[in-house]
Coordinates of C-alpha atoms in Angstrom, one line a residue:
M1 CA -28.9 28.6 -11.2
N2 CA -30.1 32.0 -9.9
A3 CA -27.4 32.6 -7.2
V4 CA -29.4 35.5 -5.6
A5 CA -32.5 33.5 -5.3
T6 CA -30.7 30.5 -3.9
A7 CA -28.9 32.6 -1.3
A8 CA -32.2 34.1 -0.3
V9 CA -33.7 30.7 0.3
L10 CA -30.8 29.5 2.3
S11 CA -30.9 32.6 4.5
L12 CA -34.8 32.5 4.9
P13 CA -35.7 31.7 8.5
F14 CA -37.7 28.5 8.3
S15 CA -40.6 27.6 10.6
F16 CA -42.7 24.5 10.5
S17 CA -46.2 23.4 11.5
R18 CA -46.9 19.8 12.6
S19 CA -48.2 17.5 9.9
S20 CA -49.3 13.9 10.3
K21 CA -47.1 12.8 7.4
L22 CA -44.6 14.4 5.1
D23 CA -46.3 16.3 2.2
A24 CA -43.8 17.7 -0.2
K25 CA -46.2 19.8 -2.2
K26 CA -47.8 21.3 0.9
A27 CA -44.4 22.0 2.3
L28 CA -43.3 23.9 -0.7
K29 CA -46.5 25.9 -1.3
G30 CA -47.0 27.0 2.3
R31 CA -44.8 28.7 4.9
F32 CA -43.2 26.7 7.7
R33 CA -43.4 27.4 11.4
V34 CA -42.1 25.8 14.5
F35 CA -44.5 25.4 17.5
A36 CA -43.8 23.9 20.9
V37 CA -47.4 22.6 20.8
Y38 CA -49.8 21.8 18.0
G39 CA -50.7 24.8 15.9
E40 CA -53.1 25.5 13.1
E41 CA -51.9 25.2 9.5
I42 CA -51.3 28.5 7.8
D43 CA -53.9 29.5 5.2
D44 CA -51.4 31.4 3.2
K45 CA -50.5 28.8 0.5
K46 CA -49.0 31.3 -1.9
N47 CA -45.4 32.4 -1.6
A48 CA -42.6 33.5 -3.9
W49 CA -40.4 30.5 -3.4
S50 CA -42.6 27.8 -4.9
A51 CA -41.4 28.7 -8.4
L52 CA -37.9 28.1 -7.4
F53 CA -38.4 24.3 -7.3
D54 CA -41.0 24.1 -10.1
V55 CA -38.4 23.5 -12.8
E56 CA -38.6 20.9 -15.5
D57 CA -35.8 18.3 -15.8
P58 CA -33.8 19.5 -18.7
R59 CA -32.2 16.1 -19.6
S60 CA -35.0 15.3 -22.0
K61 CA -34.1 18.4 -24.1
V62 CA -30.4 17.7 -24.4
P63 CA -29.4 17.5 -28.1
R64 CA -28.2 14.1 -29.2
Y65 CA -24.7 14.4 -30.5
K66 CA -23.3 11.0 -29.5
G67 CA -20.8 9.7 -31.9
K68 CA -20.6 13.0 -33.8
F69 CA -17.7 15.4 -34.1
L70 CA -18.8 18.7 -32.5
D71 CA -17.9 22.1 -33.8
V72 CA -17.4 24.9 -31.3
Y73 CA -21.0 26.1 -31.5
Q74 CA -22.5 22.7 -30.8
A75 CA -20.1 22.3 -27.9
L76 CA -21.2 25.6 -26.6
E77 CA -24.9 24.5 -26.8
V78 CA -24.0 21.2 -24.9
A79 CA -22.2 23.3 -22.2
R80 CA -25.3 25.5 -21.7
Y81 CA -27.5 22.3 -21.2
D82 CA -24.9 21.1 -18.7
I83 CA -25.4 24.3 -16.7
Q84 CA -29.2 23.9 -16.9
Y85 CA -28.9 20.4 -15.5
C86 CA -26.6 21.5 -12.7
D87 CA -29.1 24.2 -11.9
W88 CA -32.0 21.7 -11.8
R89 CA -29.9 19.2 -9.7
A90 CA -29.0 21.9 -7.2
R91 CA -32.6 22.9 -6.7
Q92 CA -33.5 19.2 -6.0
D93 CA -30.7 19.1 -3.4
L94 CA -32.0 22.2 -1.7
L95 CA -35.6 20.8 -1.7
T96 CA -34.2 17.6 0.0
I97 CA -32.7 19.7 2.8
M98 CA -35.9 21.6 3.3
L99 CA -37.9 18.4 3.6
L100 CA -35.4 16.9 6.0
H101 CA -35.7 20.0 8.2
E102 CA -39.4 19.3 8.5
K103 CA -38.6 15.8 9.6
V104 CA -36.2 17.2 12.3
V105 CA -38.9 19.5 13.6
E106 CA -41.4 16.7 13.8
V107 CA -39.0 14.6 15.8
L108 CA -38.1 17.4 18.1
N109 CA -41.8 18.4 18.7
P110 CA -42.5 18.2 22.5
L111 CA -45.7 16.2 22.0
A112 CA -43.9 13.7 19.8
R113 CA -41.4 13.2 22.6
D114 CA -44.2 12.0 24.9
Y115 CA -44.9 9.0 22.7
K116 CA -41.3 8.0 21.9
S117 CA -38.6 6.7 24.1
I118 CA -35.3 8.5 24.5
G119 CA -33.4 5.7 22.7
T120 CA -35.8 5.8 19.7
M121 CA -35.4 9.6 19.5
K122 CA -31.6 9.4 19.6
K123 CA -31.6 6.8 16.9
E124 CA -34.0 8.9 14.7
L125 CA -32.0 12.0 15.3
A126 CA -28.7 10.3 14.4
E127 CA -30.3 9.0 11.2
L128 CA -31.6 12.4 10.3
Q129 CA -28.2 14.0 11.0
E130 CA -26.6 11.6 8.6
E131 CA -29.2 12.3 6.0
L132 CA -28.7 16.1 6.4
A133 CA -24.9 15.7 6.2
Q134 CA -25.3 13.6 3.0
A135 CA -27.6 16.3 1.6
H136 CA -25.2 19.1 2.4
R137 CA -22.4 17.1 0.7
Q138 CA -24.6 16.7 -2.3
V139 CA -25.1 20.5 -2.4
H140 CA -21.4 21.0 -2.2
I141 CA -21.0 18.6 -5.2
S142 CA -23.7 20.5 -7.1
E143 CA -21.9 23.8 -6.4
A144 CA -18.7 22.3 -7.8
R145 CA -20.6 21.0 -10.9
V146 CA -22.0 24.5 -11.5
S147 CA -18.6 26.0 -11.1
T148 CA -17.0 23.5 -13.5
A149 CA -19.8 24.0 -16.0
L150 CA -19.3 27.8 -15.9
D151 CA -15.6 27.3 -16.4
K152 CA -16.4 25.0 -19.4
L153 CA -18.8 27.6 -20.8
A154 CA -16.2 30.4 -20.5
Y155 CA -13.6 28.2 -22.2
M156 CA -16.1 27.4 -25.0
E157 CA -16.7 31.1 -25.5
E158 CA -13.0 31.7 -25.7
L159 CA -12.8 29.0 -28.3
V160 CA -15.5 30.7 -30.3
N161 CA -13.8 34.0 -30.1
D162 CA -10.5 32.4 -31.0
K163 CA -12.2 30.7 -34.0
L164 CA -13.7 34.0 -35.1
L165 CA -10.3 35.7 -34.9
Q166 CA -8.7 32.8 -36.7
E167 CA -11.2 32.8 -39.5
R168 CA -10.7 36.6 -39.8
S169 CA -7.0 36.2 -40.0
T170 CA -7.4 33.2 -42.4
T171 CA -9.5 35.3 -44.7
E172 CA -6.8 37.9 -44.7
V173 CA -4.2 35.2 -45.5
S174 CA -6.5 33.9 -48.3
H175 CA -6.6 37.4 -49.9
T176 CA -2.9 37.8 -49.7
S177 CA -2.2 34.3 -50.9
S178 CA -4.5 34.7 -54.0
S179 CA -2.5 37.7 -55.0
S180 CA 0.8 36.0 -54.4
G181 CA -0.1 32.7 -56.0
T182 CA -0.3 30.6 -52.8
S183 CA -2.3 27.4 -53.2
V184 CA -5.9 27.1 -51.8
E185 CA -4.9 23.9 -50.1
S186 CA -2.4 25.6 -47.8
V187 CA -5.2 28.1 -46.7
D188 CA -7.6 25.2 -46.0
I189 CA -4.9 23.5 -43.8
E190 CA -4.5 26.8 -41.9
K191 CA -8.2 27.1 -41.4
R192 CA -8.5 23.6 -40.0
R193 CA -5.7 24.0 -37.6
P194 CA -7.1 24.3 -34.0
P195 CA -6.0 27.3 -31.9
R196 CA -3.2 26.5 -29.5
R197 CA -2.6 28.4 -26.3
S198 CA 0.9 28.5 -24.9
L199 CA 3.4 30.8 -23.1
D200 CA 6.8 31.6 -24.2
V201 CA 9.1 31.4 -21.2
S202 CA 12.5 30.6 -22.7
G203 CA 16.0 31.6 -21.9
P204 CA 18.5 32.7 -21.3
V205 CA 17.1 34.7 -18.3
Q206 CA 17.0 38.4 -19.1
S207 CA 17.7 41.3 -16.7
Y208 CA 14.6 42.2 -14.6
H209 CA 12.3 44.8 -16.0
P210 CA 12.2 48.2 -14.1
H211 CA 8.4 47.9 -13.7
L212 CA 8.9 44.8 -11.6
K213 CA 10.8 46.9 -9.0
N214 CA 8.0 49.3 -8.2
F215 CA 6.6 47.3 -5.3
W216 CA 7.2 46.8 -1.6
Y217 CA 9.3 43.7 -1.1
P218 CA 9.8 41.9 2.2
V219 CA 13.5 41.1 2.5
A220 CA 14.0 39.9 6.1
F221 CA 12.3 38.9 9.3
S222 CA 12.5 41.4 12.2
T223 CA 13.8 38.8 14.6
D224 CA 16.9 38.3 12.5
L225 CA 17.9 42.0 12.6
K226 CA 19.4 42.9 16.0
D227 CA 20.7 46.4 16.9
D228 CA 24.3 45.5 16.3
T229 CA 23.9 43.2 13.3
M230 CA 23.7 43.5 9.5
I231 CA 21.9 41.5 6.9
P232 CA 23.5 41.5 3.4
I233 CA 21.2 40.8 0.6
E234 CA 21.1 40.9 -3.2
C235 CA 18.1 42.5 -4.9
F236 CA 17.7 42.8 -8.6
E237 CA 21.3 42.0 -9.2
E238 CA 22.7 44.6 -6.8
P239 CA 24.2 44.2 -3.4
W240 CA 22.5 45.9 -0.4
V241 CA 22.9 45.7 3.4
I242 CA 20.2 46.2 6.1
F243 CA 20.9 47.5 9.6
R244 CA 19.2 49.5 12.4
G245 CA 19.9 53.2 13.0
K246 CA 20.2 55.0 16.3
D247 CA 16.4 55.2 16.6
G248 CA 16.1 51.4 16.1
K249 CA 14.4 51.8 12.8
P250 CA 15.8 49.7 9.9
G251 CA 17.6 51.1 6.9
C252 CA 18.8 49.6 3.6
V253 CA 21.9 51.1 1.9
Q254 CA 24.1 50.0 -1.0
N255 CA 26.6 47.4 0.2
T256 CA 29.5 49.2 -1.4
C257 CA 31.7 51.9 0.3
A258 CA 31.9 55.2 -1.7
H259 CA 35.6 55.4 -1.0
R260 CA 37.2 52.1 -2.4
A261 CA 34.1 49.9 -3.1
C262 CA 34.7 47.7 -0.1
P263 CA 31.7 45.5 1.0
L264 CA 30.2 47.3 4.0
H265 CA 28.8 44.1 5.6
L266 CA 32.3 43.0 6.4
G267 CA 32.5 45.9 8.9
S268 CA 30.4 46.6 12.0
V269 CA 27.5 48.7 13.3
N270 CA 28.8 51.6 15.4
E271 CA 26.2 53.8 17.2
G272 CA 23.6 53.3 14.6
R273 CA 26.0 53.7 11.7
I274 CA 27.5 51.1 9.5
Q275 CA 31.3 51.3 9.5
C276 CA 33.5 50.3 6.5
P277 CA 36.2 47.9 7.6
Y278 CA 38.8 49.4 5.1
H279 CA 39.2 53.0 6.3
G280 CA 36.4 53.4 8.9
W281 CA 33.9 55.6 7.0
E282 CA 30.5 55.4 8.6
Y283 CA 27.1 55.7 7.0
T284 CA 23.6 56.3 8.4
T285 CA 20.5 54.4 7.3
D286 CA 19.8 57.0 4.6
G287 CA 23.2 56.5 3.1
K288 CA 24.9 59.7 4.3
C289 CA 28.5 59.5 5.4
E290 CA 28.8 61.1 8.8
K291 CA 32.4 60.1 9.8
M292 CA 35.7 59.9 7.9
P293 CA 38.6 59.1 10.2
S294 CA 42.0 60.6 9.4
T295 CA 40.7 63.1 6.8
R296 CA 38.4 66.1 6.3
L297 CA 34.7 65.2 6.2
L298 CA 33.4 65.3 2.6
N299 CA 29.8 65.5 1.4
V300 CA 29.4 61.8 0.4
K301 CA 26.3 59.7 0.2
I302 CA 25.6 56.2 -1.1
K303 CA 22.3 55.0 -2.5
S304 CA 19.6 53.8 -0.2
F305 CA 16.1 52.4 -0.4
P306 CA 12.9 53.4 1.4
C307 CA 12.8 50.9 4.3
F308 CA 10.1 50.1 6.8
E309 CA 9.2 47.5 9.4
K310 CA 5.7 46.0 9.7
E311 CA 4.2 42.9 11.2
G312 CA 7.5 41.3 11.9
M313 CA 9.1 41.9 8.5
I314 CA 11.5 44.4 7.0
W315 CA 10.3 45.9 3.7
I316 CA 12.1 47.8 1.0
W317 CA 11.0 49.7 -2.2
P318 CA 13.7 49.2 -4.9
G319 CA 11.8 51.0 -7.7
N320 CA 12.3 54.5 -9.2
D321 CA 8.6 55.4 -8.9
P322 CA 7.5 57.0 -5.6
P323 CA 6.6 54.2 -3.1
T324 CA 2.9 53.6 -2.3
A325 CA 1.7 54.9 1.1
A326 CA 0.4 51.6 2.4
L327 CA 2.3 48.3 2.8
P328 CA 0.4 45.1 2.2
S329 CA -0.3 42.7 5.1
L330 CA 1.1 39.2 5.1
L331 CA -0.1 38.1 8.5
P332 CA -1.7 34.7 8.8
P333 CA -5.5 34.5 9.3
S334 CA -7.1 35.0 12.6
G335 CA -6.6 32.1 15.0
F336 CA -3.2 31.1 13.6
E337 CA 0.2 31.4 15.5
V338 CA 3.5 31.7 13.7
H339 CA 5.7 28.7 14.4
A340 CA 8.6 29.1 12.1
E341 CA 10.4 31.9 10.1
I342 CA 13.1 30.6 7.7
V343 CA 15.3 32.3 5.1
M344 CA 17.0 30.4 2.3
E345 CA 19.2 31.4 -0.7
L346 CA 18.3 29.2 -3.7
P347 CA 20.1 29.0 -7.0
I348 CA 16.9 29.4 -9.1
E349 CA 15.4 32.4 -11.0
H350 CA 12.5 33.6 -8.9
G351 CA 9.9 33.2 -11.7
L352 CA 10.7 29.5 -11.9
L353 CA 10.4 29.1 -8.2
L354 CA 7.0 30.9 -8.2
D355 CA 5.9 28.5 -11.1
N356 CA 6.7 25.6 -8.8
L357 CA 5.0 27.0 -5.7
L358 CA 1.8 27.7 -7.6
D359 CA 1.6 24.1 -8.9
L360 CA 0.2 21.4 -6.6
A361 CA -0.5 18.7 -9.2
H362 CA 3.2 17.7 -9.0
A363 CA 3.0 16.8 -5.3
P364 CA 2.2 13.0 -5.5
F365 CA 5.0 12.5 -8.0
T366 CA 7.7 14.8 -6.6
H367 CA 7.2 14.9 -2.8
T368 CA 7.0 11.2 -2.2
S369 CA 9.3 11.3 0.8
T370 CA 7.9 14.3 2.6
F371 CA 4.4 15.8 2.9
A372 CA 2.8 13.9 -0.1
K373 CA 4.0 10.5 1.0
G374 CA 1.2 8.0 0.5
W375 CA -1.0 10.4 -1.5
S376 CA -3.0 8.7 -4.2
V377 CA -2.9 10.2 -7.7
P378 CA -6.3 11.8 -8.5
S379 CA -7.9 11.1 -11.9
L380 CA -8.4 14.9 -12.3
V381 CA -6.7 17.8 -10.6
K382 CA -8.3 21.3 -11.0
F383 CA -7.6 24.8 -9.6
L384 CA -11.0 26.6 -9.2
T385 CA -10.8 30.4 -9.3
P386 CA -12.9 33.4 -10.3
A387 CA -12.7 34.6 -13.9
S388 CA -10.6 37.5 -12.7
G389 CA -8.5 36.7 -9.8
L390 CA -5.2 35.3 -8.6
Q391 CA -6.6 33.1 -5.8
G392 CA -8.8 30.0 -5.5
Y393 CA -8.8 26.4 -4.2
W394 CA -7.6 23.0 -5.4
D395 CA -9.8 20.1 -6.1
P396 CA -9.6 17.4 -4.8
Y397 CA -7.0 18.7 -2.3
P398 CA -8.3 20.8 0.7
I399 CA -5.9 23.6 -0.1
D400 CA -6.6 27.3 -0.7
M401 CA -3.9 29.3 -2.6
E402 CA -3.2 32.8 -3.7
F403 CA -0.6 34.6 -5.7
R404 CA 0.0 38.1 -4.1
P405 CA 1.9 40.4 -6.4
P406 CA 4.7 40.9 -6.9
C407 CA 6.3 37.6 -5.6
M408 CA 4.3 36.2 -2.7
V409 CA 2.4 32.8 -2.4
L410 CA 0.0 32.3 0.4
S411 CA -1.7 28.9 1.1
T412 CA -3.9 27.3 3.7
I413 CA -3.9 23.5 4.0
G414 CA -6.5 21.5 5.8
I415 CA -4.9 18.6 7.7
S416 CA -5.7 16.0 10.4
K417 CA -2.0 15.3 11.1
P418 CA 1.3 16.0 9.3
G419 CA 1.5 14.2 6.0
K420 CA -2.2 13.3 5.8
L421 CA -5.1 15.1 4.0
E422 CA -8.6 15.2 5.3
G423 CA -11.9 16.4 3.8
Q424 CA -12.9 18.0 0.5
S425 CA -12.2 21.6 1.4
T426 CA -10.3 23.6 4.1
S427 CA -13.6 24.5 5.8
Q428 CA -14.3 20.8 6.4
C429 CA -11.0 20.3 8.2
T430 CA -10.5 20.8 11.9
T431 CA -6.8 21.8 11.8
H432 CA -4.9 23.9 9.3
L433 CA -1.4 24.9 8.3
H434 CA -0.8 28.4 6.7
Q435 CA 2.2 29.1 4.6
L436 CA 3.8 32.3 3.3
H437 CA 6.5 32.1 0.6
V438 CA 8.3 35.3 -0.5
C439 CA 10.5 34.9 -3.6
L440 CA 12.7 37.9 -3.7
P441 CA 14.5 38.3 -7.1
S442 CA 18.2 38.4 -6.1
S443 CA 19.8 37.9 -9.5
K444 CA 19.1 36.1 -12.8
Q445 CA 19.7 32.7 -11.2
K446 CA 19.3 33.3 -7.5
T447 CA 16.3 33.8 -5.2
R448 CA 16.1 34.8 -1.6
L449 CA 13.2 32.8 -0.1
L450 CA 11.4 33.9 3.1
Y451 CA 9.2 31.2 4.5
R452 CA 6.7 31.7 7.4
M453 CA 4.7 28.8 8.7
S454 CA 1.7 29.1 11.0
L455 CA -0.7 26.7 12.7
D456 CA -4.1 26.9 14.3
F457 CA -3.5 24.0 16.6
A458 CA -0.7 22.6 18.9
P459 CA 0.5 25.9 20.4
V460 CA 2.7 24.0 22.8
L461 CA 5.1 23.3 19.8
K462 CA 6.3 26.9 20.1
H463 CA 7.9 26.1 23.4
V464 CA 9.6 22.9 22.4
P465 CA 13.5 23.4 22.4
F466 CA 15.2 23.3 19.0
M467 CA 11.8 23.1 17.2
Q468 CA 12.9 25.9 14.8
H469 CA 15.8 23.6 13.6
L470 CA 13.3 20.8 13.0
W471 CA 11.0 23.0 11.0
R472 CA 14.0 24.1 8.9
H473 CA 15.0 20.5 8.3
F474 CA 11.5 19.7 7.0
A475 CA 11.4 22.8 4.8
E476 CA 14.8 22.0 3.3
Q477 CA 13.7 18.4 2.6
V478 CA 10.7 19.6 0.7
L479 CA 12.6 22.2 -1.3
N480 CA 15.4 19.7 -2.2
E481 CA 12.8 17.5 -3.8
D482 CA 11.8 20.4 -6.0
L483 CA 15.3 21.8 -6.6
R484 CA 16.7 19.0 -8.6
L485 CA 13.7 19.3 -11.0
V486 CA 13.6 23.1 -11.3
L487 CA 17.4 23.3 -11.7
G488 CA 17.0 21.0 -14.7
Q489 CA 14.3 23.3 -16.0
Q490 CA 16.5 26.3 -15.6
E491 CA 19.5 24.6 -17.4
R492 CA 17.3 23.8 -20.4
M493 CA 15.6 27.2 -20.4
N494 CA 19.0 28.9 -20.5
K495 CA 19.7 26.9 -23.6
G496 CA 16.6 28.1 -25.3
A497 CA 13.9 25.6 -24.2
N498 CA 10.4 26.9 -23.4
V499 CA 9.3 25.8 -19.9
W500 CA 5.7 26.6 -20.5
N501 CA 4.6 24.4 -23.4
F502 CA 1.1 23.0 -23.5
P503 CA -0.5 24.5 -20.3
V504 CA -3.4 22.3 -19.0
S505 CA -6.3 22.8 -16.6
Y506 CA -4.3 22.5 -13.3
D507 CA -1.8 25.1 -14.6
K508 CA -4.4 27.9 -14.3
L509 CA -2.8 29.9 -11.4
G510 CA 0.7 29.6 -12.8
V511 CA -0.5 30.8 -16.2
R512 CA -2.2 33.7 -14.7
Y513 CA 1.0 34.7 -12.8
R514 CA 2.9 34.6 -16.1
L515 CA 0.2 36.7 -17.9
W516 CA 0.2 39.2 -15.1
R517 CA 4.0 39.5 -15.2
D518 CA 4.1 39.8 -19.0
A519 CA 1.5 42.6 -18.9
L520 CA 3.5 44.4 -16.2
E521 CA 6.7 44.3 -18.2
R522 CA 4.9 45.5 -21.3
G523 CA 3.7 48.5 -19.3
A524 CA 0.0 47.7 -19.6
K525 CA -2.2 50.4 -18.0
Q526 CA -4.6 47.7 -16.6
L527 CA -3.0 44.6 -15.2
P528 CA -4.9 41.3 -15.7
F529 CA -6.6 39.6 -12.8
S530 CA -6.2 42.7 -10.6
K531 CA -8.8 43.3 -7.9

């Protein structure tokens, strides 16, 4: 369907003239106007929109392939006819809405009200509202059909391209085989073998690639870092410690004293400097040693990271490249209030944890005791997303989701009350829960998880005593349901198993994350799915 033309029709200001009865053809050929009293019909019967609905039903032209085995080109032809049908169906739905608008105007006309009782008008308006709602739902379904058909067409085109590449490589194999005495039968088997798409994510877990370090990483919440406290963390298999300097700004230095390699977090913060508990050496937020009790001061400095505070989070840049000037924003959408900020240390490699967070199809099987209790198992689960993007929405769940490089997952869930889903999309739900998951790669088998939960309802919950502990209890319950599964994956992956065999349709966002990470580690100049 022509998306530009459709958008123009939907944004066109409609106006209607009174008609004694509904005339669909006249309504389409003429312009519509609303009058408080009877007005004359408009003589201008020609407009640019009539052609929009004058489209032939394409179902009579669909090729008949029933009971036949389709090659990729025939399947591509069927997919194109699917899109033509979805386009025709969407136009009919739009026509239905326009005609219903004329009914509404006729009911609301002041002169019509003189001849109808208030009760009759209320009944008619209620019926029309229900018809309009049904028509809008049908338009939503048509949009989903068009999107699915486009996805199908793109997939068919990929199959065609894969087949062309495969035939080309098969031809090369055939030439090589003929010279080396390989039988023609083996070449035919290779030609008939369908292309298979998979990812190789097998262990044991390797050290993190340096390219993955050249990003800003949130490592702590601001509320957890007081003036006289420290937060020890692991980042990319190295120990670090975060504390505030004299000016109150945070700093991140290596958690190892330059003197005798004592862990600095075992000491204390003294006048904006972190003091080693072994011999009292004191370091500033940039790693410079400013005090050495009982000896002459030497020019000593330990490693430090660029460190900033923004929007209630502490950020570090662990890479060797110069840090980017702007830090990304992870604030919840407008209208949401933060209700919980939780930090957990999990014994899982951060990529496996991201795979889990980017997958919603497992919910009715894994989270049967928490948020997905009572969920039915859909016949089909899809993640709908643009061709180039790392965000989209789940169908049939009213959940929007995004992977934000390098290690963040943001999701907005439409709910009516905790544990229950409502509506077909987040926009149709009255209340929402927004989640932020930050998966900091601590080591090969350890992740520091930062979890922030926000709501656009029930602000009074922020003032309930001990509510933070209750939120943490719920979060740990959900994660524990996942942990026993992902730990099993990790154990088998470390023994050589591939944890990404046979990706299916609902794995789309997780697959894109893996393709993005593979391209990053290969040093690709243009990363896939980047905006």
